């Protein structure tokens, strides 16, 4: 089966997304050194890729309404969605699928310098994988509680709790593009053939 991985070349440095005029290479490097997030144009692109993949997963019946996208700099490294039902694999969450695809692609388990965008807050399993892969940042839309309300068998342990208890260096940004990510749950709610697991 063809691997569902999306990759693209980094845009020409002079072709900056809207709202990033004058955001030079030197400034981007300074942002990274100081631990600041990249501009919102890059963050929006990452989440939109995750949402797009989640929609594909919903319409094809692959699993729950969840998508993820791994980005390094301005380049999309991997995109995938939840495939629990398609693969009959309880661990086939969007974040896990993206991490596996990226590691195969670059032939390295170390994903330092990458940011992971996911439509819903990572479950404890996924956050642990993010930590082990040394991913710098995780940016999510809706929360674990939103999935639990739909009947998904979630553990009531947030990413921030995982970070705190585990002393993880992963940086977390929640609620990013929450409204757009909530639309995925609404589409799921309307789906007559959905299977909650």
CSV table of C-alpha atoms in Angstrom, one decimal:
chain,number,residue,atom,x,y,z
A,1,UNK,CA,0.0,0.0,0.0
A,2,UNK,CA,1.3,3.4,-0.9
A,3,UNK,CA,2.3,5.3,2.2
A,4,UNK,CA,0.2,8.3,3.0
A,5,UNK,CA,3.0,10.8,3.5
A,6,UNK,CA,3.0,14.3,2.2
A,7,UNK,CA,6.2,16.2,1.6
A,8,UNK,CA,7.1,19.3,-0.2
A,9,UNK,CA,10.1,21.5,-0.9
A,10,UNK,CA,10.6,24.5,1.3
A,11,UNK,CA,9.3,27.7,-0.5
A,12,UNK,CA,11.7,30.1,-2.0
A,13,UNK,CA,13.0,32.3,0.8
A,14,UNK,CA,11.7,35.5,-0.9
A,15,UNK,CA,8.2,34.0,-1.1
A,16,UNK,CA,7.0,34.5,2.4
A,17,UNK,CA,3.4,33.7,3.6
A,18,UNK,CA,1.0,36.5,4.3
A,19,UNK,CA,1.9,38.3,7.5
A,20,UNK,CA,5.5,37.4,7.4
A,21,UNK,CA,6.9,40.2,5.2
A,22,UNK,CA,10.5,40.9,6.1
A,23,UNK,CA,10.8,37.8,8.2
A,24,UNK,CA,14.4,37.2,7.2
A,25,UNK,CA,16.5,34.1,7.6
A,26,UNK,CA,18.4,35.8,10.4
A,27,UNK,CA,15.2,36.6,12.3
A,28,UNK,CA,13.9,33.0,11.9
A,29,UNK,CA,17.2,31.8,13.3
A,30,UNK,CA,16.9,34.2,16.3
A,31,UNK,CA,13.4,32.9,17.0
A,32,UNK,CA,14.6,29.4,17.0
A,33,UNK,CA,17.5,30.1,19.3
A,34,UNK,CA,15.3,31.9,21.8
A,35,UNK,CA,12.7,29.2,21.7
A,36,UNK,CA,10.0,31.4,20.2
A,37,UNK,CA,7.3,29.8,18.0
A,38,UNK,CA,7.4,30.4,14.3
A,39,UNK,CA,5.0,33.0,12.7
A,40,UNK,CA,1.3,32.1,12.5
A,41,UNK,CA,1.4,31.7,8.8
A,42,UNK,CA,3.6,28.6,9.2
A,43,UNK,CA,1.5,27.3,12.2
A,44,UNK,CA,-1.7,27.7,10.2
A,45,UNK,CA,-0.3,25.8,7.3
A,46,UNK,CA,0.7,22.9,9.6
A,47,UNK,CA,-2.8,22.6,11.2
A,48,UNK,CA,-4.6,23.0,7.9
A,49,UNK,CA,-2.6,20.0,6.5
A,50,UNK,CA,-3.6,18.0,9.6
A,51,UNK,CA,-7.3,19.0,9.2
A,52,UNK,CA,-7.3,18.0,5.5
A,53,UNK,CA,-5.9,14.6,6.3
A,54,UNK,CA,-8.5,14.1,9.2
A,55,UNK,CA,-11.3,14.8,6.7
A,56,UNK,CA,-9.9,12.1,4.4
A,57,UNK,CA,-9.9,9.7,7.3
A,58,UNK,CA,-13.5,10.5,8.3
A,59,UNK,CA,-14.8,10.1,4.7
A,60,UNK,CA,-13.0,6.8,4.2
A,61,UNK,CA,-13.9,5.3,7.5
A,62,UNK,CA,-10.3,4.8,8.5
A,63,UNK,CA,-10.8,5.8,12.2
A,64,UNK,CA,-11.7,8.7,14.4
A,65,UNK,CA,-11.7,12.4,13.4
A,66,UNK,CA,-8.1,13.1,14.0
A,67,UNK,CA,-5.2,14.3,11.9
A,68,UNK,CA,-1.6,15.2,12.4
A,69,UNK,CA,1.2,17.0,10.5
A,70,UNK,CA,4.9,17.1,11.2
A,71,UNK,CA,6.8,20.2,10.1
A,72,UNK,CA,10.5,21.2,10.1
A,73,UNK,CA,11.1,24.8,9.4
A,74,UNK,CA,8.7,25.6,6.5
A,75,UNK,CA,8.7,22.1,5.1
A,76,UNK,CA,5.9,19.5,5.7
A,77,UNK,CA,7.7,16.2,6.5
A,78,UNK,CA,4.7,13.9,7.0
A,79,UNK,CA,0.9,14.0,7.2
A,80,UNK,CA,-1.5,11.3,8.3
A,81,UNK,CA,-4.7,10.6,10.1
A,82,UNK,CA,-6.1,8.1,12.5
A,83,UNK,CA,-6.2,4.6,11.1
A,84,UNK,CA,-7.3,2.5,14.0
A,85,UNK,CA,-10.3,0.9,12.2
A,86,UNK,CA,-8.5,0.6,8.8
A,87,UNK,CA,-5.5,-1.2,10.3
A,88,UNK,CA,-7.3,-2.9,13.3
A,89,UNK,CA,-4.5,-1.4,15.4
A,90,UNK,CA,-5.3,0.4,18.6
A,91,UNK,CA,-2.0,2.3,18.4
A,92,UNK,CA,-2.6,3.7,14.8
A,93,UNK,CA,-3.3,7.2,16.1
A,94,UNK,CA,-2.5,10.1,13.8
A,95,UNK,CA,0.5,11.3,15.8
A,96,UNK,CA,2.0,7.8,15.9
A,97,UNK,CA,1.5,7.3,12.2
A,98,UNK,CA,3.2,10.6,11.4
A,99,UNK,CA,6.1,9.9,13.7
A,100,UNK,CA,6.7,6.5,12.1
A,101,UNK,CA,6.4,7.9,8.6
A,102,UNK,CA,8.9,10.7,9.4
A,103,UNK,CA,11.4,8.4,11.0
A,104,UNK,CA,11.3,6.1,8.0
A,105,UNK,CA,11.7,9.0,5.7
A,106,UNK,CA,14.7,10.5,7.3
A,107,UNK,CA,16.1,7.2,8.6
A,108,UNK,CA,16.5,8.5,12.1
A,109,UNK,CA,14.4,8.2,15.3
A,110,UNK,CA,15.5,11.7,16.4
A,111,UNK,CA,13.0,14.3,15.3
A,112,UNK,CA,14.6,17.2,17.0
A,113,UNK,CA,13.8,20.5,15.3
A,114,UNK,CA,10.4,19.4,14.3
A,115,UNK,CA,6.9,20.6,15.3
A,116,UNK,CA,3.9,18.4,15.4
A,117,UNK,CA,0.4,19.8,14.6
A,118,UNK,CA,-2.5,17.7,15.7
A,119,UNK,CA,-6.2,18.4,15.5
A,120,UNK,CA,-6.8,17.1,19.0
A,121,UNK,CA,-4.6,17.0,22.1
A,122,UNK,CA,-2.3,14.0,22.1
A,123,UNK,CA,-3.4,11.1,24.3
A,124,UNK,CA,-0.8,9.9,26.9
A,125,UNK,CA,0.5,7.2,24.4
A,126,UNK,CA,1.1,9.8,21.7
A,127,UNK,CA,2.6,12.4,24.0
A,128,UNK,CA,5.1,9.8,25.2
A,129,UNK,CA,6.0,9.0,21.6
A,130,UNK,CA,6.4,12.7,20.9
A,131,UNK,CA,8.8,12.9,23.9
A,132,UNK,CA,10.8,9.9,22.9
A,133,UNK,CA,11.1,11.2,19.3
A,134,UNK,CA,12.5,14.5,20.8
A,135,UNK,CA,10.0,16.6,18.9
A,136,UNK,CA,10.4,20.2,19.9
A,137,UNK,CA,6.8,21.4,20.0
A,138,UNK,CA,3.3,20.1,19.8
A,139,UNK,CA,0.4,22.3,18.7
A,140,UNK,CA,-3.1,21.0,19.1
A,141,UNK,CA,-6.7,22.3,18.5
A,142,UNK,CA,-9.4,20.5,20.6
A,143,UNK,CA,-8.8,18.8,23.9
A,144,UNK,CA,-8.9,15.2,25.1
A,145,UNK,CA,-12.1,16.0,26.9
A,146,UNK,CA,-13.7,16.9,23.6
A,147,UNK,CA,-12.9,13.4,22.3
A,148,UNK,CA,-14.0,11.8,25.5
A,149,UNK,CA,-17.4,13.4,25.2
A,150,UNK,CA,-17.9,11.6,21.9
A,151,UNK,CA,-17.4,8.3,23.7
A,152,UNK,CA,-13.7,7.7,22.8
A,153,UNK,CA,-11.9,5.6,25.4
A,154,UNK,CA,-9.6,8.4,26.6
A,155,UNK,CA,-7.5,8.6,29.7
A,156,UNK,CA,-8.1,11.8,31.6
A,157,UNK,CA,-4.5,12.8,31.5
A,158,UNK,CA,-3.6,16.0,29.6
A,159,UNK,CA,-0.4,16.8,27.7
A,160,UNK,CA,0.5,19.4,30.3
A,161,UNK,CA,0.2,16.8,33.1
A,162,UNK,CA,2.4,14.4,31.1
A,163,UNK,CA,4.9,17.1,30.5
A,164,UNK,CA,4.9,18.1,34.2
A,165,UNK,CA,5.0,14.6,35.7
A,166,UNK,CA,7.5,13.3,33.2
A,167,UNK,CA,9.7,16.5,33.2
A,168,UNK,CA,9.5,16.6,29.4
A,169,UNK,CA,11.1,19.4,27.4
A,170,UNK,CA,8.4,19.3,24.7
A,171,UNK,CA,6.8,22.7,24.4
A,172,UNK,CA,2.9,22.7,24.2
A,173,UNK,CA,0.5,25.1,22.5
A,174,UNK,CA,-3.2,24.2,22.9
A,175,UNK,CA,-6.4,25.7,21.4
A,176,UNK,CA,-4.7,26.6,18.1
A,177,UNK,CA,-7.4,26.9,15.4
A,178,UNK,CA,-9.8,25.3,17.8
A,179,UNK,CA,-12.9,26.3,15.9
A,180,UNK,CA,-11.7,24.7,12.7
A,181,UNK,CA,-10.8,21.5,14.6
A,182,UNK,CA,-14.2,21.4,16.3
A,183,UNK,CA,-15.7,21.1,12.8
A,184,UNK,CA,-14.1,17.7,12.5
A,185,UNK,CA,-16.1,16.5,15.6
A,186,UNK,CA,-19.3,18.0,14.1
A,187,UNK,CA,-18.7,16.1,10.9
A,188,UNK,CA,-18.1,12.9,13.0
A,189,UNK,CA,-21.3,13.5,14.9
A,190,UNK,CA,-23.3,13.6,11.7
A,191,UNK,CA,-21.7,10.4,10.4
A,192,UNK,CA,-24.2,7.5,10.5
A,193,UNK,CA,-21.5,4.8,9.9
A,194,UNK,CA,-19.1,6.0,12.7
A,195,UNK,CA,-17.6,3.5,15.1
A,196,UNK,CA,-16.4,4.7,18.5
A,197,UNK,CA,-13.6,2.8,20.1
